[in-house]
Short mmCIF file of N, CA and C in Angstrom, two decimals:
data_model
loop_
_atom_site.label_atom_id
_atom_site.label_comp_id
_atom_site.label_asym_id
_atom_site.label_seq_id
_atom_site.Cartn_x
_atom_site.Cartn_y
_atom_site.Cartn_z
N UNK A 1 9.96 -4.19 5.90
CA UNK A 1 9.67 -3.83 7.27
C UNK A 1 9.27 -5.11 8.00
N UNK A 2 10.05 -5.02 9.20
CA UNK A 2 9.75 -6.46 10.17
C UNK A 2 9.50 -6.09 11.02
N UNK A 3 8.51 -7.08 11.99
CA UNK A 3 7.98 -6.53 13.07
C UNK A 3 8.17 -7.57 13.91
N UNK A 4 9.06 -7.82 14.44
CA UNK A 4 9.41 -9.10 15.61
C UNK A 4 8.44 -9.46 16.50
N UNK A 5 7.80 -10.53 16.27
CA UNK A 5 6.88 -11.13 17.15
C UNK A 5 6.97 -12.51 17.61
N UNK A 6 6.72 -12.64 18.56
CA UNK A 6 6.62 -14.63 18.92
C UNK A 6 5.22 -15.00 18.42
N UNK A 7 5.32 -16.32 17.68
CA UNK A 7 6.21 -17.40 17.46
C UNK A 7 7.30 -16.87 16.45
N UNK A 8 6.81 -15.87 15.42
CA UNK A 8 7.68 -15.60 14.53
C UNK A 8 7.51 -13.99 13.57
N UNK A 9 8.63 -13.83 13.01
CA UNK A 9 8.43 -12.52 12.80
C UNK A 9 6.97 -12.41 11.51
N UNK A 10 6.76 -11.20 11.55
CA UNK A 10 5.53 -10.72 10.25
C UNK A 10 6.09 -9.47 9.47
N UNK A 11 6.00 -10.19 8.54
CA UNK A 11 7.05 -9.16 7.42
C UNK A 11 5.99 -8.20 6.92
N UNK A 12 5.89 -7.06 7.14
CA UNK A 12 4.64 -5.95 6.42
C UNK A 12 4.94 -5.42 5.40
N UNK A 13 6.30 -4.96 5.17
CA UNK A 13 6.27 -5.12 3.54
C UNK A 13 7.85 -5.77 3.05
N UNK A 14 7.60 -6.54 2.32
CA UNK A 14 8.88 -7.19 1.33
C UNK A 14 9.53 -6.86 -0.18
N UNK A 15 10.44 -6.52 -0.10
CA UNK A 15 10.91 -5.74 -1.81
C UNK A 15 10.17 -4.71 -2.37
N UNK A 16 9.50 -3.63 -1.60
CA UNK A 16 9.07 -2.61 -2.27
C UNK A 16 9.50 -1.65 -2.38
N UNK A 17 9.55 -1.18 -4.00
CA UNK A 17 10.46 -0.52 -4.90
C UNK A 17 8.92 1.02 -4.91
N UNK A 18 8.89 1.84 -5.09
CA UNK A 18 8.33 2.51 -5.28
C UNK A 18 8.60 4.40 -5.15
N UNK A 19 8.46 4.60 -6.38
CA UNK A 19 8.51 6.14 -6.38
C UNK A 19 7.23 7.08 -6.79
N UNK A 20 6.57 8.11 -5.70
CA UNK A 20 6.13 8.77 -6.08
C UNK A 20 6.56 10.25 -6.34
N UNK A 21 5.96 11.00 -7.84
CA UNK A 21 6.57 11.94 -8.02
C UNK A 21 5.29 12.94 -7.98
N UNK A 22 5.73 14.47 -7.71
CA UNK A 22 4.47 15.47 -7.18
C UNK A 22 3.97 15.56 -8.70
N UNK A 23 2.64 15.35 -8.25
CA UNK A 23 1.64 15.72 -9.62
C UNK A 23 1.13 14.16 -9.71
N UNK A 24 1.46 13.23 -9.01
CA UNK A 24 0.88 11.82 -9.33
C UNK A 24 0.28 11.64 -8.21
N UNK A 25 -0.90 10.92 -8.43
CA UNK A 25 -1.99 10.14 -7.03
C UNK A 25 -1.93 8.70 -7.45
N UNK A 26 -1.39 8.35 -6.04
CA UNK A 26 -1.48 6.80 -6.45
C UNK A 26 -2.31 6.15 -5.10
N UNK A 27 -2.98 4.89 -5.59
CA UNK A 27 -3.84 4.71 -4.09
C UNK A 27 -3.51 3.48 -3.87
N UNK A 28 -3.51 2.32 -2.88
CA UNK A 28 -2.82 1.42 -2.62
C UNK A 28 -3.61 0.23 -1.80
N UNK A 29 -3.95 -0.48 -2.27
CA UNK A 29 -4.78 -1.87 -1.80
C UNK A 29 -4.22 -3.01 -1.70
N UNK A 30 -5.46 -4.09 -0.86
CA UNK A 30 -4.80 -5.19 -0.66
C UNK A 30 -6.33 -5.68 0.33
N UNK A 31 -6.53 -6.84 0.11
CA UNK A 31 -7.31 -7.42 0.87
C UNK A 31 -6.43 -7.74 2.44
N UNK A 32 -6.93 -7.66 3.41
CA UNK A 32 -6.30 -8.30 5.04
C UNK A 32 -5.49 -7.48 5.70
N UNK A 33 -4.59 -7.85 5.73
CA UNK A 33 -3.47 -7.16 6.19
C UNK A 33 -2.40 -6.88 5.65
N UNK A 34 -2.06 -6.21 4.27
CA UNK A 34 -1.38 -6.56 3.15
C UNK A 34 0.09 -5.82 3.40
N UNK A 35 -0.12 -4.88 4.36
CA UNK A 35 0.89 -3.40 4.62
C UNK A 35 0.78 -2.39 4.33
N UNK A 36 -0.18 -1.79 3.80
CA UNK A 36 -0.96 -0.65 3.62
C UNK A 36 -0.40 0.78 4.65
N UNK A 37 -0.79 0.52 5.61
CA UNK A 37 -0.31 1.78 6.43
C UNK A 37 0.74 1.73 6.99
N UNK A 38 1.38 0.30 7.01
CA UNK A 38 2.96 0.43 6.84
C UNK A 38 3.72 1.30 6.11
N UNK A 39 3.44 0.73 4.53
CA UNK A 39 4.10 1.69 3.65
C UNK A 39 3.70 2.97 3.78
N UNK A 40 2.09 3.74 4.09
CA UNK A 40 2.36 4.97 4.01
C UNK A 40 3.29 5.67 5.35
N UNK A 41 3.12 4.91 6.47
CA UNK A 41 4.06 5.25 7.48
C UNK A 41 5.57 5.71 7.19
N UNK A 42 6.03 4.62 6.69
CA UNK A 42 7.48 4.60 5.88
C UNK A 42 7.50 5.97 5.37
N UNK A 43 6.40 6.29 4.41
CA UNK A 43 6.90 7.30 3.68
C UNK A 43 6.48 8.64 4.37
N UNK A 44 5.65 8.73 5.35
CA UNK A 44 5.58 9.85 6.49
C UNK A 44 6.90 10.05 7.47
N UNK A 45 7.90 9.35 7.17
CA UNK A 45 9.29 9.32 8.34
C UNK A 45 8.60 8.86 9.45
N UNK A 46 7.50 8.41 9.91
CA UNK A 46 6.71 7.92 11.09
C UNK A 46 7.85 6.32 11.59
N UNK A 47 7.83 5.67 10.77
CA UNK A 47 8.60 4.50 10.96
C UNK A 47 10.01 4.42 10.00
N UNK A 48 10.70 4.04 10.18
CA UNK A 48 11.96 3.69 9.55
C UNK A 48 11.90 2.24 9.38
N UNK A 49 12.28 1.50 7.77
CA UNK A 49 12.55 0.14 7.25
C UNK A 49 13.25 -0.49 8.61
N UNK A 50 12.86 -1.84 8.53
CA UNK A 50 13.82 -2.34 9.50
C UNK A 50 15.18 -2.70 8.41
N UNK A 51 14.82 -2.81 6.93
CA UNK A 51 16.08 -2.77 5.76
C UNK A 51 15.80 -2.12 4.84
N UNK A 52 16.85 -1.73 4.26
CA UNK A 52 16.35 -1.00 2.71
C UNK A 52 16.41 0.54 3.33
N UNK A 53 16.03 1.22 2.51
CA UNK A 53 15.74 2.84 2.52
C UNK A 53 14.98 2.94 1.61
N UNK A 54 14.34 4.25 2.48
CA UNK A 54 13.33 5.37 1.91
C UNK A 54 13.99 6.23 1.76
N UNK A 55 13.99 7.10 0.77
CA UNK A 55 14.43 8.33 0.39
C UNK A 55 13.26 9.26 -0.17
N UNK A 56 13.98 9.80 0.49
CA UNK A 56 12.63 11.22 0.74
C UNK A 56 13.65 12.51 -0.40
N UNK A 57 13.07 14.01 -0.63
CA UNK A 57 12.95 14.49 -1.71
C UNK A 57 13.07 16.08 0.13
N UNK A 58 13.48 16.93 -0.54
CA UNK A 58 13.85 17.78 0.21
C UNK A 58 12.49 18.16 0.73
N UNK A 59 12.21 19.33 1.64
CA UNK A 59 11.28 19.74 2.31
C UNK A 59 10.30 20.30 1.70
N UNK A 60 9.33 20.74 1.78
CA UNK A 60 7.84 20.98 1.50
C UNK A 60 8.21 22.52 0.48
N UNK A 61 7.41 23.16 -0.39
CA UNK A 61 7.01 23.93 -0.63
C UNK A 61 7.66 25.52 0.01
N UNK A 62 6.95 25.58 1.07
CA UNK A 62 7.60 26.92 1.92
C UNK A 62 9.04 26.43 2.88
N UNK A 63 9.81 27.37 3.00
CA UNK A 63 10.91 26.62 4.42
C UNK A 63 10.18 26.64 5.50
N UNK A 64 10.63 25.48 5.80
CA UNK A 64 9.94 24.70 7.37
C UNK A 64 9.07 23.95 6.96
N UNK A 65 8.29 24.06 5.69
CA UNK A 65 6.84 23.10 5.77
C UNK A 65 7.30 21.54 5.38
N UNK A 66 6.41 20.98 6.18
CA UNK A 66 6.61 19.22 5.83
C UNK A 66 6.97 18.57 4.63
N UNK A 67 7.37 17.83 4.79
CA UNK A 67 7.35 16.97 3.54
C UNK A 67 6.01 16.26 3.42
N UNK A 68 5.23 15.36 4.39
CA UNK A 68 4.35 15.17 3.92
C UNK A 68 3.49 15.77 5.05
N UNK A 69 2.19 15.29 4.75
CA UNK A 69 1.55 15.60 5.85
C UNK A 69 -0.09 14.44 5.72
N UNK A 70 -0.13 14.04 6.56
CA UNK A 70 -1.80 13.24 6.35
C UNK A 70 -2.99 13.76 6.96
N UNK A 71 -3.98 13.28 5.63
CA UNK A 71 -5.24 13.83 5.71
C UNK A 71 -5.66 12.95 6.50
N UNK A 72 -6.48 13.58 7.95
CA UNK A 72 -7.06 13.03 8.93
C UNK A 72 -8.25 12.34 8.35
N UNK A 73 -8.82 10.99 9.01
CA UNK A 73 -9.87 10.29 8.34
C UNK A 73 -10.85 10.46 10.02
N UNK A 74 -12.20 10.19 9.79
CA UNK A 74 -12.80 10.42 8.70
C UNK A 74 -12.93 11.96 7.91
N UNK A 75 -12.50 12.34 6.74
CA UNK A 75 -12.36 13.74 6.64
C UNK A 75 -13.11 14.03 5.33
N UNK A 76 -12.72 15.17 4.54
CA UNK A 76 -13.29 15.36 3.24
C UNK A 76 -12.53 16.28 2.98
N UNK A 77 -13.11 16.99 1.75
CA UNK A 77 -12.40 18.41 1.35
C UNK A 77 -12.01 19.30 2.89
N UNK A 78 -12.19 19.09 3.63
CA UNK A 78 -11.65 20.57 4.71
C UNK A 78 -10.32 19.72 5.18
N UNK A 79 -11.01 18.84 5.79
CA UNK A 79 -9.29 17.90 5.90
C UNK A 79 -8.12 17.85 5.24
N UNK A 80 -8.47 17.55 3.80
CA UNK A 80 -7.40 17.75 2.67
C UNK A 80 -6.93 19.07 2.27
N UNK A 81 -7.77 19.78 2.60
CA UNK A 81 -7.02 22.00 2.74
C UNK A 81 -6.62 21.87 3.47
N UNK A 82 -7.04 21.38 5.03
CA UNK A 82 -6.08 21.97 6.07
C UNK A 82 -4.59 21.14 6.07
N UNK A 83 -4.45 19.81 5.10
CA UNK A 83 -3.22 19.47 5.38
C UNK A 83 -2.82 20.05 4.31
N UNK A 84 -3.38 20.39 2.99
CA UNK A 84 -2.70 21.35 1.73
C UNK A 84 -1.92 22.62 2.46
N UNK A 85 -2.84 23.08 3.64
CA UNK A 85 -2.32 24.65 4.07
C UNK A 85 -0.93 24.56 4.75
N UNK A 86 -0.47 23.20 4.73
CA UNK A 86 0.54 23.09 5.42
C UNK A 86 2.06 23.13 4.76
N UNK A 87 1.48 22.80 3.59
CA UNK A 87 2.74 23.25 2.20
C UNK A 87 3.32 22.09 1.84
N UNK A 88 2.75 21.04 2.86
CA UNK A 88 3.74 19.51 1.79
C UNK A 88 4.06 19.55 0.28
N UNK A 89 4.91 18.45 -0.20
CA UNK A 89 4.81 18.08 -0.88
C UNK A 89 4.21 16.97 -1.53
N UNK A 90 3.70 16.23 -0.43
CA UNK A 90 3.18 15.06 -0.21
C UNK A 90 2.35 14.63 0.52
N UNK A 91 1.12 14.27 0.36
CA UNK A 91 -0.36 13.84 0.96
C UNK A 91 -0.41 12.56 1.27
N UNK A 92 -0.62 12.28 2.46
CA UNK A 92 -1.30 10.80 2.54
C UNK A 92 -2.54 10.26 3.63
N UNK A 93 -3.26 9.63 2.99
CA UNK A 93 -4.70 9.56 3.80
C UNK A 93 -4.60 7.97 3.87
N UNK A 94 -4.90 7.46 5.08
CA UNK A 94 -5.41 5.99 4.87
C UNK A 94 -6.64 5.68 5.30
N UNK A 95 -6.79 4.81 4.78
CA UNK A 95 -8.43 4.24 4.40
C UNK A 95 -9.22 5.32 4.47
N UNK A 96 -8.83 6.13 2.80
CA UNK A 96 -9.67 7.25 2.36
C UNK A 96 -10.86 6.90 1.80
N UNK A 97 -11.67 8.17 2.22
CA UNK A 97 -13.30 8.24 2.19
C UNK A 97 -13.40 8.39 0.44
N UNK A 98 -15.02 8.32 -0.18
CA UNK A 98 -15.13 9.05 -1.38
C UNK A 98 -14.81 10.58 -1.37
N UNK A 99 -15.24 11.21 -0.64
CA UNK A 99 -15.17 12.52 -0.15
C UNK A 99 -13.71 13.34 -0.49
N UNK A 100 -12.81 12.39 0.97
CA UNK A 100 -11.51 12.61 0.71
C UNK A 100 -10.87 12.21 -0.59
N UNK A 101 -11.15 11.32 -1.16
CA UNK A 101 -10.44 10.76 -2.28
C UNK A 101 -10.81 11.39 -3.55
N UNK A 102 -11.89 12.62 -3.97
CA UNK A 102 -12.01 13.45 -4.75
C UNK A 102 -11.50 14.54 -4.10
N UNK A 103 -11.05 15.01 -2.97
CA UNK A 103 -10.40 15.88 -2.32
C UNK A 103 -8.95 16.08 -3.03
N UNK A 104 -8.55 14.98 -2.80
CA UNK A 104 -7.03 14.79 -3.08
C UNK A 104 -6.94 14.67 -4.34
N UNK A 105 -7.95 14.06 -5.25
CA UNK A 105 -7.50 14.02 -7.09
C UNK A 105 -7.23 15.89 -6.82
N UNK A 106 -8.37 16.57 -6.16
CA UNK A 106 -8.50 17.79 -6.74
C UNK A 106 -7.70 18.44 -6.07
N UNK A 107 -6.48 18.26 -4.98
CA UNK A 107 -5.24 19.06 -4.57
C UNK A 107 -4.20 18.47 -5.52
N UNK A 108 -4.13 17.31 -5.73
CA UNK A 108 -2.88 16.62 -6.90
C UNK A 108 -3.14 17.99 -7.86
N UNK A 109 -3.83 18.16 -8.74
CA UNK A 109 -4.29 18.78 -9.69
C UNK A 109 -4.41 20.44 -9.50
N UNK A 110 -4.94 20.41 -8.53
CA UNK A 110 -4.67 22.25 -8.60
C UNK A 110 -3.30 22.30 -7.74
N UNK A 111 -2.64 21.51 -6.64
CA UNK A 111 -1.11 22.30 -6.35
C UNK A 111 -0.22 21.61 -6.54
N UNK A 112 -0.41 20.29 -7.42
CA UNK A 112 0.81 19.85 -8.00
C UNK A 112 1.53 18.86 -6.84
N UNK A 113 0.54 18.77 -5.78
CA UNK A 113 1.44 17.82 -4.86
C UNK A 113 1.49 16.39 -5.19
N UNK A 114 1.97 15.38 -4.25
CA UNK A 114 1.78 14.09 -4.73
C UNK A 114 0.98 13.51 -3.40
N UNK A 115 0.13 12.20 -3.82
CA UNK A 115 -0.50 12.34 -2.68
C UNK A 115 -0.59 10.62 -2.87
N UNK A 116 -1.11 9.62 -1.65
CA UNK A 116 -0.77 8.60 -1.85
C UNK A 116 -1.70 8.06 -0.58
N UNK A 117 -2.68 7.47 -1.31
CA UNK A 117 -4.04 7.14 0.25
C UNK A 117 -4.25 5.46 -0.23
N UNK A 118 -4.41 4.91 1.11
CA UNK A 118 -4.81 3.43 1.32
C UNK A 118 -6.32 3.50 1.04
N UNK A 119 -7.03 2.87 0.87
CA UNK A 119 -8.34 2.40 0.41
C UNK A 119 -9.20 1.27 0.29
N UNK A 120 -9.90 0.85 0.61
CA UNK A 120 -10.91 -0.89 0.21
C UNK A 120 -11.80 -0.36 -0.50
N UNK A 121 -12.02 0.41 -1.17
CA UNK A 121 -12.96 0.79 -2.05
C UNK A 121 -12.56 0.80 -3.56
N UNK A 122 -13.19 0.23 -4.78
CA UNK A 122 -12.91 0.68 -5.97
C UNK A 122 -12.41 1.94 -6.85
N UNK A 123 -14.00 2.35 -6.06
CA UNK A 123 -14.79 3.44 -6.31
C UNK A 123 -13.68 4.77 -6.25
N UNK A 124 -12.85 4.99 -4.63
CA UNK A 124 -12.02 5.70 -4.27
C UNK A 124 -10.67 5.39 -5.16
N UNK A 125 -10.52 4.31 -5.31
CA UNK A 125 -9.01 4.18 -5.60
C UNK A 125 -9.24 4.71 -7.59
N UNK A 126 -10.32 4.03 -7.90
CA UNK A 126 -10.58 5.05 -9.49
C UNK A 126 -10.35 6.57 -9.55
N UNK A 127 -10.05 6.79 -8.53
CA UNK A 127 -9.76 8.21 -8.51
C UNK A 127 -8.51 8.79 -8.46
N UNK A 128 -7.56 7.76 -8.47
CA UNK A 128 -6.11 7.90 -8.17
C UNK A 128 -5.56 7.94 -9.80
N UNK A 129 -4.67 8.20 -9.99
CA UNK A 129 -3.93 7.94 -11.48
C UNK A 129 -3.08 6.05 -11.58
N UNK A 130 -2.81 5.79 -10.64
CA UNK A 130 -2.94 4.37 -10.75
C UNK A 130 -3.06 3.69 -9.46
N UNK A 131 -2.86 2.35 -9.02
CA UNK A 131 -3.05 1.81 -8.28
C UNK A 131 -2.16 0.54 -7.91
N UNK A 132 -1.57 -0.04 -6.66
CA UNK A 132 -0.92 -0.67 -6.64
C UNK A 132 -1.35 -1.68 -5.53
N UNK A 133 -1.48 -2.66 -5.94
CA UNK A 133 -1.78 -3.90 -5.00
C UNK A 133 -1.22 -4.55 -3.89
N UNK A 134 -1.25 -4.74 -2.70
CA UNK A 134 -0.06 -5.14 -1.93
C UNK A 134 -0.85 -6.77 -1.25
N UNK A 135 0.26 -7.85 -1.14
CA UNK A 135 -0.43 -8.82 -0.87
C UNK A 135 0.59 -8.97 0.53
N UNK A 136 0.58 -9.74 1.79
CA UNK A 136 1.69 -9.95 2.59
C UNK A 136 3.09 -8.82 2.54
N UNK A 137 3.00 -7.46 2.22
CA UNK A 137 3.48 -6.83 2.35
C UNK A 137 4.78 -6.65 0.73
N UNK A 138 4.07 -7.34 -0.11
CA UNK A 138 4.89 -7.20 -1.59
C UNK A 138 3.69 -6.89 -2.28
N UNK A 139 4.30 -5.99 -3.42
CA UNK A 139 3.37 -5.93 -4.39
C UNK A 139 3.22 -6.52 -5.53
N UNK A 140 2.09 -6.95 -5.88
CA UNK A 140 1.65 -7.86 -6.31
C UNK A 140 1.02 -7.61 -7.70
N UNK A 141 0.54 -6.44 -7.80
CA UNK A 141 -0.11 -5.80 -9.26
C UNK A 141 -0.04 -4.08 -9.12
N UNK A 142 -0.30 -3.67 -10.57
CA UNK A 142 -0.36 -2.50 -10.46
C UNK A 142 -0.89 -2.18 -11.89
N UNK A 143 -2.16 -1.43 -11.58
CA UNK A 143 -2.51 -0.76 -12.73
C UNK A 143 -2.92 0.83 -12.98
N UNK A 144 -2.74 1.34 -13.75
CA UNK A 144 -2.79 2.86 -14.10
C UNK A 144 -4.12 2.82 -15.23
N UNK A 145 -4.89 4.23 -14.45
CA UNK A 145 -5.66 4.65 -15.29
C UNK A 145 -7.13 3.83 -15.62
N UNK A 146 -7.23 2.98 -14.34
CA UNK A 146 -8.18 1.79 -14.31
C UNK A 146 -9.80 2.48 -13.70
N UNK A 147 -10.89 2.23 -14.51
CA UNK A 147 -12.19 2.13 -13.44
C UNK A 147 -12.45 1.33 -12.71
N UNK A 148 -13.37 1.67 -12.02
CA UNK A 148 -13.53 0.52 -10.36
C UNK A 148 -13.61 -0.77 -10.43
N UNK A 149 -14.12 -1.56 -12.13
CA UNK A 149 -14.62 -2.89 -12.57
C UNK A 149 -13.31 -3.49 -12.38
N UNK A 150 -12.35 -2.50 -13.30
CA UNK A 150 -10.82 -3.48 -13.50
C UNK A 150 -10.40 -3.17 -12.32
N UNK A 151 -10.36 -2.20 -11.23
CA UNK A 151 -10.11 -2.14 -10.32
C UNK A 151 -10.25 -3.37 -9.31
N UNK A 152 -11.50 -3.77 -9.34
CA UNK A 152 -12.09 -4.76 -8.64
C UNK A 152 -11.42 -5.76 -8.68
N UNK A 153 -11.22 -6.31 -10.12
CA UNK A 153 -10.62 -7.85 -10.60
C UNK A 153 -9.72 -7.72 -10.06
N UNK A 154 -8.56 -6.29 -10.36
CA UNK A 154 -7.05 -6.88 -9.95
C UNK A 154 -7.27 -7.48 -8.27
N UNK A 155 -7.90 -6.10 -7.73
CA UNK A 155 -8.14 -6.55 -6.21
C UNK A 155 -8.30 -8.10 -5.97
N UNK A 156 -9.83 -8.73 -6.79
CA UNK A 156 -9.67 -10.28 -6.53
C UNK A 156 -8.37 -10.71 -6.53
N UNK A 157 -8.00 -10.60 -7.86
CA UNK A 157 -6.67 -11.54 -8.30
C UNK A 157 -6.02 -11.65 -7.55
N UNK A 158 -5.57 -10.26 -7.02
CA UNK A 158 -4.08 -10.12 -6.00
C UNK A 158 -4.31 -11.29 -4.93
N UNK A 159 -5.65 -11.15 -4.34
CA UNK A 159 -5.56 -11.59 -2.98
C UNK A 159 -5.60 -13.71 -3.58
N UNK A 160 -5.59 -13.77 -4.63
CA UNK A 160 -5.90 -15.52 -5.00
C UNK A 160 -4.56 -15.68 -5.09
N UNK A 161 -3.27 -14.44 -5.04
CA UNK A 161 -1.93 -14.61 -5.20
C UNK A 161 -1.45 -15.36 -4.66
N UNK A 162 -1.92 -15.12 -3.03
CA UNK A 162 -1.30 -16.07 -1.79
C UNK A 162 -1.65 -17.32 -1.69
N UNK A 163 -2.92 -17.15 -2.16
CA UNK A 163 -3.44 -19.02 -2.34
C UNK A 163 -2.54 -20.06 -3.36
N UNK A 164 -2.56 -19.76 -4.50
CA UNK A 164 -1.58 -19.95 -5.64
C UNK A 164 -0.58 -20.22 -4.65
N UNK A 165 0.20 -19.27 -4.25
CA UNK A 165 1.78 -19.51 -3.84
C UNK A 165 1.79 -20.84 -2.70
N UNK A 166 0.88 -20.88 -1.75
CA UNK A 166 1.04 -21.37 -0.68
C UNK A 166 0.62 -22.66 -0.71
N UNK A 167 0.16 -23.36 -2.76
CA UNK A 167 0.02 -24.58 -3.25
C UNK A 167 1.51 -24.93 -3.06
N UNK A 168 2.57 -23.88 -3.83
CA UNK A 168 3.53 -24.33 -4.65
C UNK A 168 5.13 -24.57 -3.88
N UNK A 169 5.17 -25.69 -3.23
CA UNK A 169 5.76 -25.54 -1.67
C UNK A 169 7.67 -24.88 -2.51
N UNK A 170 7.96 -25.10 -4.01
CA UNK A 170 8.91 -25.03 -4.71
C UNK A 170 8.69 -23.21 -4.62
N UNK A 171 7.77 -22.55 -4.44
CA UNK A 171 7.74 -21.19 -5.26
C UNK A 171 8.41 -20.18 -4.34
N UNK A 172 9.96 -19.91 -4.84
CA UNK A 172 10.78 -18.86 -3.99
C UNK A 172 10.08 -17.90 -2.90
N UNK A 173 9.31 -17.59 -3.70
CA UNK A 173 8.74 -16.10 -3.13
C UNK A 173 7.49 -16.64 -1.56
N UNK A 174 7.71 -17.68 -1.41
CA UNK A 174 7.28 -18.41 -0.71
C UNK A 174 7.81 -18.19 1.07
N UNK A 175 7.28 -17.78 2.32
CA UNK A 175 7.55 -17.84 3.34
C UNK A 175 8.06 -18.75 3.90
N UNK A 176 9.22 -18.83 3.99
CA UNK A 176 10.07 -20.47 4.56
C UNK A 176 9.26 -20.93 5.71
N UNK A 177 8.98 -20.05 6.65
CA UNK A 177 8.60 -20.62 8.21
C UNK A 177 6.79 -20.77 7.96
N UNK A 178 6.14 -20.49 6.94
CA UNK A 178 4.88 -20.92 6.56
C UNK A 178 4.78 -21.83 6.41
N UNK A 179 4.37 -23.37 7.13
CA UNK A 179 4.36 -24.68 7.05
C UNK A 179 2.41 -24.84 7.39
N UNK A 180 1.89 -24.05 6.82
CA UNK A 180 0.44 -24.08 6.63
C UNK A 180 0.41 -25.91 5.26
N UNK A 181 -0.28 -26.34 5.73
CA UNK A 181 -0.95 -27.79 5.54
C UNK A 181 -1.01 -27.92 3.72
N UNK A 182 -0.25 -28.74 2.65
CA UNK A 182 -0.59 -28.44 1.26
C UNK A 182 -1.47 -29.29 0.98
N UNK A 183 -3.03 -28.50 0.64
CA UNK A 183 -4.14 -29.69 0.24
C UNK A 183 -3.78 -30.56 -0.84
N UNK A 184 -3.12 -30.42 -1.73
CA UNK A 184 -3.01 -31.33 -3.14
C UNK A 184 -1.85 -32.53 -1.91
N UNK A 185 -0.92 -32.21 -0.83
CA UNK A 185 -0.23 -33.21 -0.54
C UNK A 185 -0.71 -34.73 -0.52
N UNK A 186 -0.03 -35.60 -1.26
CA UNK A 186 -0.91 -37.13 -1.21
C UNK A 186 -0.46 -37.59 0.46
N UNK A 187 0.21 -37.16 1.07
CA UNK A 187 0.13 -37.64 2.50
C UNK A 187 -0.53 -37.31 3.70
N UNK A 188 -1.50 -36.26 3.40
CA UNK A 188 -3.05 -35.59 4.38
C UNK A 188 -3.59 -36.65 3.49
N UNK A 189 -3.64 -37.45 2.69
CA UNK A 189 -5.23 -38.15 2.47
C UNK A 189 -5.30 -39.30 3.40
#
C-alpha cells in the first residue's frame, strides 16, 4: 500500500503475505508507524492495495452479514457482542484495550470467528494465538503462542530492524530514496 505524498511516496505496507483463518486471533505490532491500521483496513475492504490483492473468503455467517466487522475502541466485552451480533466472520479492533482483547480471545473461542486487533501492549497481544510484527510497513517477526516477556523482546528487536538496515547502505530491502546520513561513513568525520 502507497500513499503518494510530496517529497516522496510512504509505503505502509510492503510484501505482506498473510492469511487469517476463522478460529485464529492474531494481534499485530510495531513500534511508530509500522502499518498497523493499514493492514487491518485492507482487510475490512475499507481500502484497496495500491498492488497486490487481498482476498477475502465469502460472506459472514448469516446471508447479508459482513465479512468483517470492527470492534469500536474504546470498547470491551459489549463492543465485541455487538460486532459478534453482526455475524462476521471476521473481527478487527485497533489499538485494542485489555478488556477488548479478552473479549475477542473469548468470541474466537466460543463462535469460531477470526479476529485480528492492532495493539502497543504486551499484555493484550498475549492474548492472541500469535503475533506479528510490522516494521515500515513489512513484517518483520512473528511469533505464536508467546507471553508478554517474549512478546516484549520481539517488539524491541523488530523496531532495532530499521536501525540495522539503514547502517547497511548494500541491504536490498533497503529504501532507495532514504538517503538518511550513514554514521559508520568515513566521510561525515
Amino acid at each position: 500500500m502507497v500513499y503518494e505524498t510530496r517529497p516522496r511516496a510512504v509505503y505502509a505496507l510492503r510484501n505482506v503475505s498473510l492469511v487469517v483463518r476463522e478460529g485464529v486471533f492474531l494481534a499485530v505490532m510495531g513500534d511508530g508507524s509500522p502499518g498497523k491500521t493499514t493492514l487491518l483496513r485492507c482487510l475490512s475492504g475499507e481500502i484497496q492495495p495500491s498492488s497486490g490483492v487481498v482476498r477475502r473468503g465469502p460472506g459472514g455467517g448469516d446471508r447479508g452479514a459482513p465479512l468483517a466487522s470492527w470492534v469500536p475502541e474504546p470498547g470491551g466485552a459489549g463492543s465485541v457482542a455487538a460486532a459478534v451480533a453482526l455475524g462476521p466472520r471476521l473481527l478487527l479492533a485497533d489499538e485494542a484495550s485489555e478488556e477488548s482483547g479478552a473479549a475477542l480471545r473469548r468470541a474466537v473461542k466460543g463462535h469460531g470467528v477470526a479476529a485480528v486487533m492492532s495493539t502497543s501492549a504486551p499484555t493484550v497481544a498475549a492474548r492472541a494465538d500469535a503475533v506479528v510484527f510490522l516494521r515500515d510497513g513489512g513484517v518483520v517477526d512473528l511469533v505464536a503462542g508467546a507471553g508478554p516477556e517474549v512478546i516484549s523482546d520481539c517488539l524491541e528487536r523488530s523496531g532495532r530492524v530499521r536501525e540495522d538496515r539503514s547502517r547497511d547502505p548494500e541491504d536490498p530491502s533497503r529504501d532507495p530514496d532514504d538517503r538518511s546520513p550513514d554514521p559508520d561513513d568515513p566521510s561525515l568525520s
